[in-house]
Coordinates of C-alpha atoms in Angstrom, one line a residue:
X297 CA -17.0 50.8 -167.1
X298 CA -17.0 53.9 -169.3
X299 CA -13.7 54.5 -171.1
X300 CA -12.0 57.9 -171.4
X301 CA -10.8 59.1 -174.8
X302 CA -9.6 62.2 -176.6
X303 CA -9.8 61.1 -180.2
X304 CA -11.5 63.8 -182.5
X305 CA -12.7 60.9 -184.7
X306 CA -15.2 60.1 -182.0
X307 CA -17.0 63.4 -182.9
X308 CA -17.0 62.7 -186.6
X309 CA -20.9 63.1 -187.0
X310 CA -20.7 66.5 -185.3
X311 CA -17.6 67.6 -187.2
X312 CA -19.3 66.7 -190.5
X313 CA -22.4 68.7 -189.5
X314 CA -20.2 71.7 -188.6
X315 CA -18.1 71.3 -191.7
X316 CA -21.2 71.3 -193.9
X317 CA -22.5 74.5 -192.2
X318 CA -19.2 76.4 -192.6
X319 CA -18.8 75.3 -196.3
X320 CA -22.4 76.1 -197.0
X321 CA -22.0 79.6 -195.5
X322 CA -18.8 80.2 -197.5
X323 CA -20.4 78.9 -200.7
X324 CA -23.4 81.1 -200.2
X325 CA -21.2 84.2 -200.2
X326 CA -20.0 83.6 -203.7
X327 CA -23.0 81.9 -205.5
X328 CA -25.6 84.1 -207.3
X329 CA -29.1 83.9 -205.8
X330 CA -30.4 81.7 -208.6
X331 CA -27.8 79.1 -207.8
X332 CA -28.1 79.0 -204.0
X333 CA -29.9 75.7 -204.3
X334 CA -26.4 74.3 -204.5
X335 CA -26.0 75.3 -200.8
X336 CA -29.0 73.1 -199.9
X337 CA -27.3 70.2 -201.6
X338 CA -24.0 70.9 -199.8
X339 CA -25.7 71.3 -196.5
X340 CA -27.6 68.0 -197.0
X341 CA -24.3 66.2 -197.5
X342 CA -23.5 66.9 -193.8
X343 CA -26.4 65.0 -192.3
X344 CA -26.1 62.2 -194.8
X345 CA -22.5 61.7 -194.1
X346 CA -23.2 62.2 -190.4
X347 CA -25.8 59.4 -190.4
X348 CA -23.2 57.0 -191.8
X349 CA -20.6 58.1 -189.3
X350 CA -23.1 57.9 -186.5
X351 CA -24.2 54.4 -187.4
X352 CA -20.7 52.9 -187.4
X353 CA -19.9 53.1 -183.7
X354 CA -23.3 51.8 -182.6
X355 CA -22.7 48.7 -180.5
X356 CA -19.2 49.8 -179.4
X357 CA -18.3 50.2 -175.7
X358 CA -19.5 53.4 -174.0
X359 CA -16.8 56.1 -173.7
X360 CA -16.5 59.7 -172.7
X361 CA -14.4 61.9 -175.0
X362 CA -12.6 65.1 -173.9
X363 CA -14.0 64.6 -170.4
X364 CA -17.3 66.2 -171.5
X365 CA -19.0 64.3 -174.3
X366 CA -20.5 60.9 -173.8
X367 CA -20.6 58.4 -176.6
X368 CA -23.3 55.9 -175.5
X369 CA -26.7 54.5 -176.6
X370 CA -28.4 57.9 -175.8
X371 CA -25.9 59.8 -178.0
X372 CA -26.1 57.2 -180.8
X373 CA -30.0 57.3 -180.8
X374 CA -30.1 61.2 -180.6
X375 CA -27.5 61.5 -183.4
X376 CA -29.5 59.2 -185.8
X377 CA -32.8 60.9 -184.9
X378 CA -31.6 64.5 -185.1
X379 CA -29.6 63.9 -188.3
X380 CA -32.5 62.1 -190.0
X381 CA -35.0 64.7 -188.9
X382 CA -32.7 67.5 -190.1
X383 CA -32.3 65.9 -193.5
X384 CA -36.1 65.7 -193.8
X385 CA -36.4 69.4 -192.8
X386 CA -33.7 70.5 -195.2
X387 CA -35.5 68.6 -198.0
X388 CA -38.8 70.2 -197.0
X389 CA -37.2 73.7 -196.9
X390 CA -35.6 73.5 -200.3
X391 CA -38.8 74.4 -202.2
X392 CA -40.2 77.2 -200.0
X393 CA -36.8 78.8 -199.4
X394 CA -35.7 78.6 -203.1
X395 CA -34.9 82.1 -204.4
X396 CA -35.1 83.7 -201.0
X397 CA -32.5 86.4 -200.4
X398 CA -31.4 84.5 -197.3
X399 CA -31.7 81.0 -198.6
X400 CA -28.2 80.0 -197.5
X401 CA -28.6 81.4 -194.0
X402 CA -31.7 79.2 -193.5
X403 CA -29.9 76.0 -194.3
X404 CA -26.8 77.0 -192.2
X405 CA -28.9 78.0 -189.2
X406 CA -30.8 74.7 -189.3
X407 CA -27.5 72.8 -189.3
X408 CA -26.0 74.8 -186.4
X409 CA -29.2 74.3 -184.3
X410 CA -29.1 70.6 -185.0
X411 CA -25.4 70.5 -183.9
X412 CA -26.3 72.2 -180.6
X413 CA -29.1 69.7 -180.1
X414 CA -26.9 66.7 -180.4
X415 CA -24.2 68.3 -178.2
X416 CA -26.9 69.1 -175.6
X417 CA -28.0 65.4 -175.4
X418 CA -24.4 64.1 -175.3
X419 CA -22.9 66.6 -172.8
X420 CA -21.6 65.1 -169.6
X421 CA -20.6 68.4 -168.1
X422 CA -23.0 71.3 -167.2
X423 CA -20.7 73.9 -168.9
X424 CA -20.8 72.0 -172.2
X425 CA -24.5 71.5 -171.8
X426 CA -25.0 75.3 -171.4
X427 CA -22.9 76.0 -174.5
X428 CA -24.8 73.4 -176.5
X429 CA -28.1 74.9 -175.2
X430 CA -27.1 78.3 -176.6
X431 CA -26.0 76.8 -179.9
X432 CA -29.3 75.1 -180.2
X433 CA -31.3 78.2 -179.2
X434 CA -29.8 81.3 -181.0
X435 CA -30.1 80.0 -184.6
X436 CA -33.7 79.0 -183.8
X437 CA -34.6 82.5 -182.7
X438 CA -33.3 83.8 -186.0
X439 CA -35.2 81.1 -187.9
X440 CA -38.5 82.0 -186.1
X441 CA -38.4 85.6 -187.6
X442 CA -37.1 84.4 -191.0
X443 CA -40.1 85.7 -192.9
X444 CA -39.6 89.3 -191.5
X445 CA -43.4 89.9 -191.4
X446 CA -45.4 91.1 -188.4
X447 CA -46.4 87.7 -187.1
X448 CA -43.0 86.2 -187.6
X449 CA -41.3 89.2 -185.8
X450 CA -43.7 88.9 -182.9
X451 CA -43.2 85.2 -182.6
X452 CA -39.4 85.6 -182.8
X453 CA -39.4 88.3 -180.2
X454 CA -41.5 86.2 -177.7
X455 CA -39.4 83.2 -178.4
X456 CA -36.2 85.1 -177.8
X457 CA -37.4 86.9 -174.6
X458 CA -38.7 83.7 -173.1
X459 CA -35.6 81.8 -174.0
X460 CA -33.4 84.6 -172.6
X461 CA -35.3 84.7 -169.3
X462 CA -35.4 80.9 -168.8
X463 CA -31.8 80.6 -170.0
X464 CA -30.7 83.0 -167.2
X465 CA -32.8 81.0 -164.7
X466 CA -31.1 77.8 -165.9
X467 CA -27.6 79.4 -165.5
X468 CA -28.5 80.4 -161.9
X469 CA -29.4 76.7 -161.4
X470 CA -26.1 75.6 -162.9
X471 CA -24.3 78.0 -160.6
X472 CA -26.1 76.7 -157.5
X473 CA -25.4 73.1 -158.4
X474 CA -21.7 73.9 -159.1
X475 CA -21.5 75.6 -155.7
X476 CA -22.8 72.8 -153.7
X477 CA -21.7 69.9 -155.9
X478 CA -18.0 70.9 -156.2
X479 CA -17.8 70.7 -160.0
X480 CA -19.7 70.7 -163.2
X481 CA -19.0 67.3 -164.6
X482 CA -21.9 64.9 -164.2
X483 CA -19.7 62.4 -162.4
X484 CA -18.5 65.0 -159.9
X485 CA -22.0 66.2 -159.3
X486 CA -23.3 62.7 -158.7
X487 CA -20.9 62.4 -155.8
X488 CA -21.1 65.9 -154.5
X489 CA -24.8 66.5 -154.5
X490 CA -25.5 63.5 -152.3
X491 CA -24.2 65.3 -149.3
X492 CA -25.2 68.8 -150.2
X493 CA -28.1 70.7 -148.5
X494 CA -31.3 69.4 -150.0
X495 CA -33.0 72.8 -150.2
X496 CA -30.2 74.3 -152.3
X497 CA -30.1 71.2 -154.5
X498 CA -33.9 71.4 -155.0
X499 CA -33.7 75.1 -156.1
X500 CA -30.9 74.3 -158.4
X501 CA -32.7 71.4 -160.0
X502 CA -35.9 73.4 -160.5
X503 CA -33.9 76.2 -162.2
X504 CA -32.0 73.8 -164.4
X505 CA -35.2 72.1 -165.5
X506 CA -36.7 75.5 -166.3
X507 CA -34.3 75.8 -169.3
X508 CA -34.8 72.2 -170.3
X509 CA -38.6 72.7 -170.2
X510 CA -38.3 75.7 -172.5
X511 CA -36.4 73.7 -175.2
X512 CA -38.9 70.8 -174.8
X513 CA -41.9 73.0 -175.0
X514 CA -43.2 71.7 -171.7
X515 CA -45.3 73.4 -169.0
X516 CA -44.8 76.1 -167.7
X517 CA -42.3 77.2 -170.4
X518 CA -44.6 76.3 -173.3
X519 CA -46.1 79.7 -174.2
X520 CA -43.8 80.3 -177.2
X521 CA -44.9 77.2 -179.0
X522 CA -48.3 78.3 -180.4
X523 CA -47.0 81.7 -181.4
X524 CA -43.9 80.5 -183.1
X525 CA -45.7 77.6 -184.8
X526 CA -48.3 79.9 -186.3
X527 CA -46.1 82.9 -186.9
X528 CA -42.9 81.3 -188.3
X529 CA -42.7 79.7 -191.8
X530 CA -44.2 76.2 -191.6
X531 CA -40.8 74.6 -192.4
X532 CA -39.3 76.5 -189.4
X533 CA -42.2 75.5 -187.2
X534 CA -41.6 71.8 -188.2
X535 CA -38.0 72.2 -187.2
X536 CA -38.3 74.1 -183.8
X537 CA -41.1 71.9 -182.6
X538 CA -39.2 68.7 -183.4
X539 CA -35.4 68.7 -183.3
X540 CA -34.6 70.8 -180.2
X541 CA -37.2 68.8 -178.2
X542 CA -35.2 65.6 -179.0
X543 CA -32.0 67.0 -177.5
X544 CA -33.7 68.6 -174.5
X545 CA -35.5 65.5 -173.4
X546 CA -32.5 63.3 -173.9
X547 CA -30.4 65.7 -171.9
X548 CA -33.0 65.8 -169.1
X549 CA -33.0 62.0 -169.0
X550 CA -29.2 61.9 -168.8
X551 CA -29.1 64.5 -166.0
X552 CA -31.8 62.7 -164.1
X553 CA -30.1 59.3 -164.5
X554 CA -26.4 60.3 -164.0
X555 CA -26.6 63.3 -161.7
X556 CA -29.8 63.3 -159.6
X557 CA -30.3 59.6 -158.9
X558 CA -28.3 59.8 -155.7
X559 CA -29.8 63.0 -154.3
X560 CA -32.4 63.2 -151.6
X561 CA -34.5 65.6 -153.7
X562 CA -37.8 64.2 -155.0
X563 CA -37.2 65.3 -158.6
X564 CA -39.2 62.3 -159.9
X565 CA -42.4 63.8 -158.5
X566 CA -41.5 67.2 -160.0
X567 CA -41.0 65.7 -163.5
X568 CA -44.1 63.5 -163.2
X569 CA -46.3 66.5 -162.2
X570 CA -44.9 68.6 -165.1
X571 CA -45.5 65.6 -167.5
X572 CA -49.1 65.3 -166.4
X573 CA -49.7 69.0 -166.6
X574 CA -48.0 69.3 -170.0
X575 CA -50.0 66.5 -171.7
X576 CA -53.3 67.7 -170.1
X577 CA -52.9 71.4 -170.9
X578 CA -51.7 70.6 -174.5
X579 CA -54.7 68.3 -175.2
X580 CA -57.3 70.6 -173.6
X581 CA -56.0 73.7 -175.5
X582 CA -56.0 71.8 -178.8
X583 CA -59.7 71.0 -178.6
X584 CA -60.8 74.4 -179.6
X585 CA -58.3 75.1 -182.4
X586 CA -59.4 75.6 -185.9
X587 CA -56.0 76.7 -187.2
X588 CA -54.0 73.5 -188.1
X589 CA -50.7 75.0 -187.1
X590 CA -51.9 76.0 -183.7
X591 CA -53.5 72.5 -183.4
X592 CA -50.1 71.0 -184.1
X593 CA -48.5 73.4 -181.7
X594 CA -50.6 72.2 -178.8
X595 CA -50.2 68.6 -180.1
X596 CA -46.4 69.0 -179.7
X597 CA -46.9 70.3 -176.2
X598 CA -49.0 67.3 -175.3
X599 CA -46.3 65.0 -176.8
X600 CA -43.7 66.6 -174.6
X601 CA -45.8 65.5 -171.6
X602 CA -45.8 61.9 -172.8
X603 CA -42.1 62.1 -173.5
X604 CA -41.4 63.2 -170.0
X605 CA -42.9 60.0 -168.6
X606 CA -39.8 57.9 -169.1
X607 CA -37.7 60.8 -167.7
X608 CA -39.7 60.6 -164.4
X609 CA -38.7 57.0 -163.9
X610 CA -35.1 57.3 -165.2
X611 CA -32.8 55.0 -163.2
X612 CA -35.7 53.1 -161.7
X613 CA -36.6 50.8 -164.5
X614 CA -34.6 49.4 -167.5
X615 CA -37.6 50.2 -169.8
X616 CA -37.2 54.0 -169.3
X617 CA -34.2 54.5 -171.7
X618 CA -35.4 52.5 -174.7
X619 CA -38.9 54.0 -174.2
X620 CA -37.6 57.5 -174.4
X621 CA -35.2 57.0 -177.3
X622 CA -37.6 55.1 -179.4
X623 CA -40.5 57.5 -178.7
X624 CA -38.2 60.5 -179.7
X625 CA -37.4 58.9 -183.0
X626 CA -41.1 58.0 -183.7
X627 CA -42.2 61.5 -182.7
X628 CA -39.6 63.2 -184.9
X629 CA -40.6 61.3 -188.0
X630 CA -44.4 61.6 -187.4
X631 CA -44.3 65.3 -186.5
X632 CA -42.2 66.3 -189.5
X633 CA -44.6 64.3 -191.7
X634 CA -47.6 66.2 -190.4
X635 CA -45.9 69.6 -191.0
X636 CA -44.9 68.4 -194.5
X637 CA -48.6 68.1 -195.4
X638 CA -49.1 71.6 -194.1
X639 CA -46.2 72.8 -196.3
X640 CA -47.4 70.9 -199.3
X641 CA -51.1 71.9 -199.1
X642 CA -50.7 75.4 -197.7
X643 CA -54.0 75.7 -195.9
X644 CA -53.9 76.9 -192.3
X645 CA -57.6 76.3 -191.4
X646 CA -59.3 73.0 -190.9
X647 CA -61.9 73.9 -193.5
X648 CA -59.1 74.3 -196.1
X649 CA -58.4 70.6 -195.9
X650 CA -62.0 69.4 -196.5
X651 CA -62.1 67.0 -199.4
X652 CA -58.3 66.9 -199.7
X653 CA -58.5 63.2 -200.6
X654 CA -60.2 64.1 -203.9
X655 CA -57.4 66.5 -204.8
X656 CA -54.4 64.4 -203.6
X657 CA -55.2 60.9 -202.2
X658 CA -51.5 60.4 -201.3
X659 CA -51.3 63.6 -199.3
X660 CA -54.6 62.9 -197.6
X661 CA -53.4 59.4 -196.7
X662 CA -50.1 60.7 -195.4
X663 CA -51.9 63.2 -193.2
X664 CA -54.2 60.5 -191.8
X665 CA -51.2 58.2 -191.0
X666 CA -49.3 61.0 -189.3
X667 CA -52.2 62.2 -187.2
X668 CA -53.3 58.7 -186.2
X669 CA -49.6 58.2 -185.3
X670 CA -49.6 61.2 -183.1
X671 CA -52.7 59.7 -181.3
X672 CA -50.7 56.5 -180.8
X673 CA -52.7 54.2 -183.1
X674 CA -51.2 50.9 -184.2
X675 CA -49.2 50.0 -186.3
X676 CA -47.5 53.4 -186.2
X677 CA -44.2 54.1 -184.4
X678 CA -45.7 56.4 -181.8
X679 CA -48.0 53.6 -180.7
X680 CA -45.0 51.5 -179.8
X681 CA -43.3 54.5 -178.1
X682 CA -46.4 55.2 -176.0
X683 CA -46.8 51.5 -175.0
X684 CA -43.1 51.4 -173.9
X685 CA -43.5 54.7 -172.0
X686 CA -46.6 53.6 -170.2
X687 CA -45.0 50.2 -169.3
X688 CA -41.9 52.1 -168.0
X689 CA -44.2 54.3 -165.8
X690 CA -45.9 51.2 -164.3
X691 CA -42.6 49.4 -163.8
X692 CA -41.2 52.5 -162.2
X693 CA -44.0 52.7 -159.6
X694 CA -45.7 55.6 -161.3
X695 CA -48.9 53.8 -162.3
X696 CA -51.0 57.0 -161.7
X697 CA -48.9 58.8 -164.4
X698 CA -49.5 56.0 -166.9
X699 CA -53.3 56.3 -166.2
X700 CA -53.2 60.0 -166.7
X701 CA -51.3 59.5 -170.0
X702 CA -53.7 56.9 -171.2
X703 CA -56.7 59.1 -170.4
X704 CA -55.1 62.0 -172.3
X705 CA -54.4 59.7 -175.3
X706 CA -58.1 58.8 -175.5
X707 CA -59.1 62.5 -175.1
X708 CA -56.7 63.6 -177.9
X709 CA -58.6 61.4 -180.4
X710 CA -61.3 64.1 -180.6
X711 CA -59.2 66.9 -182.0
X712 CA -57.1 64.8 -184.3
X713 CA -60.3 63.4 -185.8
X714 CA -61.7 66.9 -186.3
X715 CA -58.9 67.3 -188.8
X716 CA -59.0 63.8 -190.4
X717 CA -62.7 63.5 -190.9
X718 CA -63.2 66.5 -193.3
X719 CA -60.2 65.4 -195.3
X720 CA -62.1 62.3 -196.4
X721 CA -65.4 64.2 -196.8
X722 CA -67.3 64.9 -200.0
X723 CA -66.7 68.7 -200.1
X724 CA -64.1 69.3 -202.9
X725 CA -61.0 71.0 -201.6
X726 CA -59.8 74.2 -203.3
X727 CA -57.3 73.6 -206.1
X728 CA -53.8 74.3 -204.9
X729 CA -50.4 73.6 -206.5
X730 CA -48.6 70.8 -204.7
X731 CA -44.8 70.7 -205.1
X732 CA -43.7 67.2 -205.9
X733 CA -40.8 67.1 -203.4
X734 CA -43.0 68.1 -200.4
X735 CA -45.5 65.4 -201.4
X736 CA -42.7 62.9 -201.5
X737 CA -41.4 64.0 -198.0
X738 CA -44.9 63.7 -196.5
X739 CA -45.3 60.2 -198.0
X740 CA -41.8 59.2 -196.9
X741 CA -42.5 60.3 -193.3
X742 CA -45.8 58.4 -193.2
X743 CA -44.2 55.3 -194.6
X744 CA -41.3 55.6 -192.1
X745 CA -43.8 55.9 -189.2
X746 CA -45.5 52.7 -190.2
X747 CA -42.3 50.8 -191.0
X748 CA -40.8 51.8 -187.6
X749 CA -44.0 50.7 -185.9
X750 CA -44.2 47.3 -187.6
X751 CA -40.5 46.7 -187.5
X752 CA -40.1 47.5 -183.8
X753 CA -43.2 45.4 -183.0
X754 CA -41.7 42.4 -184.8
X755 CA -38.3 43.0 -183.1
X756 CA -39.9 43.2 -179.6
X757 CA -41.9 40.1 -180.3
X758 CA -38.9 38.1 -181.4
X759 CA -36.8 39.5 -178.6

């Protein structure tokens, strides 16, 4: 049974993140530009302290605090994943953002969007979910146009307009579900929607998932992903294609499991079709890309499709929840690692990476590990995540979806190898300066991907 509580200490990781953002903003007002690096350190303290605070209650009994915020395994996993990924992104941003006139704002916006992401996944009330959705979205729109150049402005505008449109559609869905469900808390909706008119519930669910699909970068709300990934600074692209996706998919899983499980609407088929369409479209579009950032953009779209597989079988198999949560952590580490190589090397075209191994063996090896991880090659973490997701689909009577995902995984090998093969070729790469900290982050992410993969494999074997 889930306990009810109103102790602010239960929200300590979120409060630490908020406190770091506020203190960072205040410090940035008084520090001269050459010393704004101190804000990066101050903002990094928030996720570090948050990770400690998030790890302490893992294993405690599930509870709901302030009637709207669930503290359970989903929240624990999302907290650790988002805080860890945010810390990596902050470290990655420290070099490129140093000396920028709006350096402080970049760090603060990243923290606020991360806070909204965690709240989105932990919300157990649609009103809190909507507020968290806005908190996760608005800082990301500003970050997308951070460079203030033509491409960044266009990307930010498209991102904002699509987000505003789908946000309104989502609000309409929330209104419909509130009207027929008799409340906004997930518990009330679970009881109220069971007897509500099926057609109205179906429209409300589709509209609600429109907003979630936008944050996850899933079809048909994926159009912003390539433009933002190519137009925004690479650090921002790493953040917006990784962190918000974690919160959106965890929130979708919670809503599916806690709200929709008792309704007569066939939402599973809707999610399964969206998953199949997302992974297929993402992989097909990635085949022809020669720009590595657009290739990673379509890669993140395809990954959203794989990540939707456990959502489609939420509540039908016990494998669904661990599959989604582990896959989200594996994806976050691996995707940030791939973008770290782009930040470190600076080349946007595939040809720019030819012979990279001769210039920087460590960077080339990190890139290979991260791209093989995104394919789902052992012993990386994404391999374990995909195996769990496919097993969940089969156990949840969606074998056809597991087959589609497996075929897509094989097909994706082609475009990832188009990037990996030249890296280890004979052609010498152009000499470029590589910042030591970005190289360390790329290597760290690659090592984490392998350690998570091997560690989880050993744990599952012993278990």
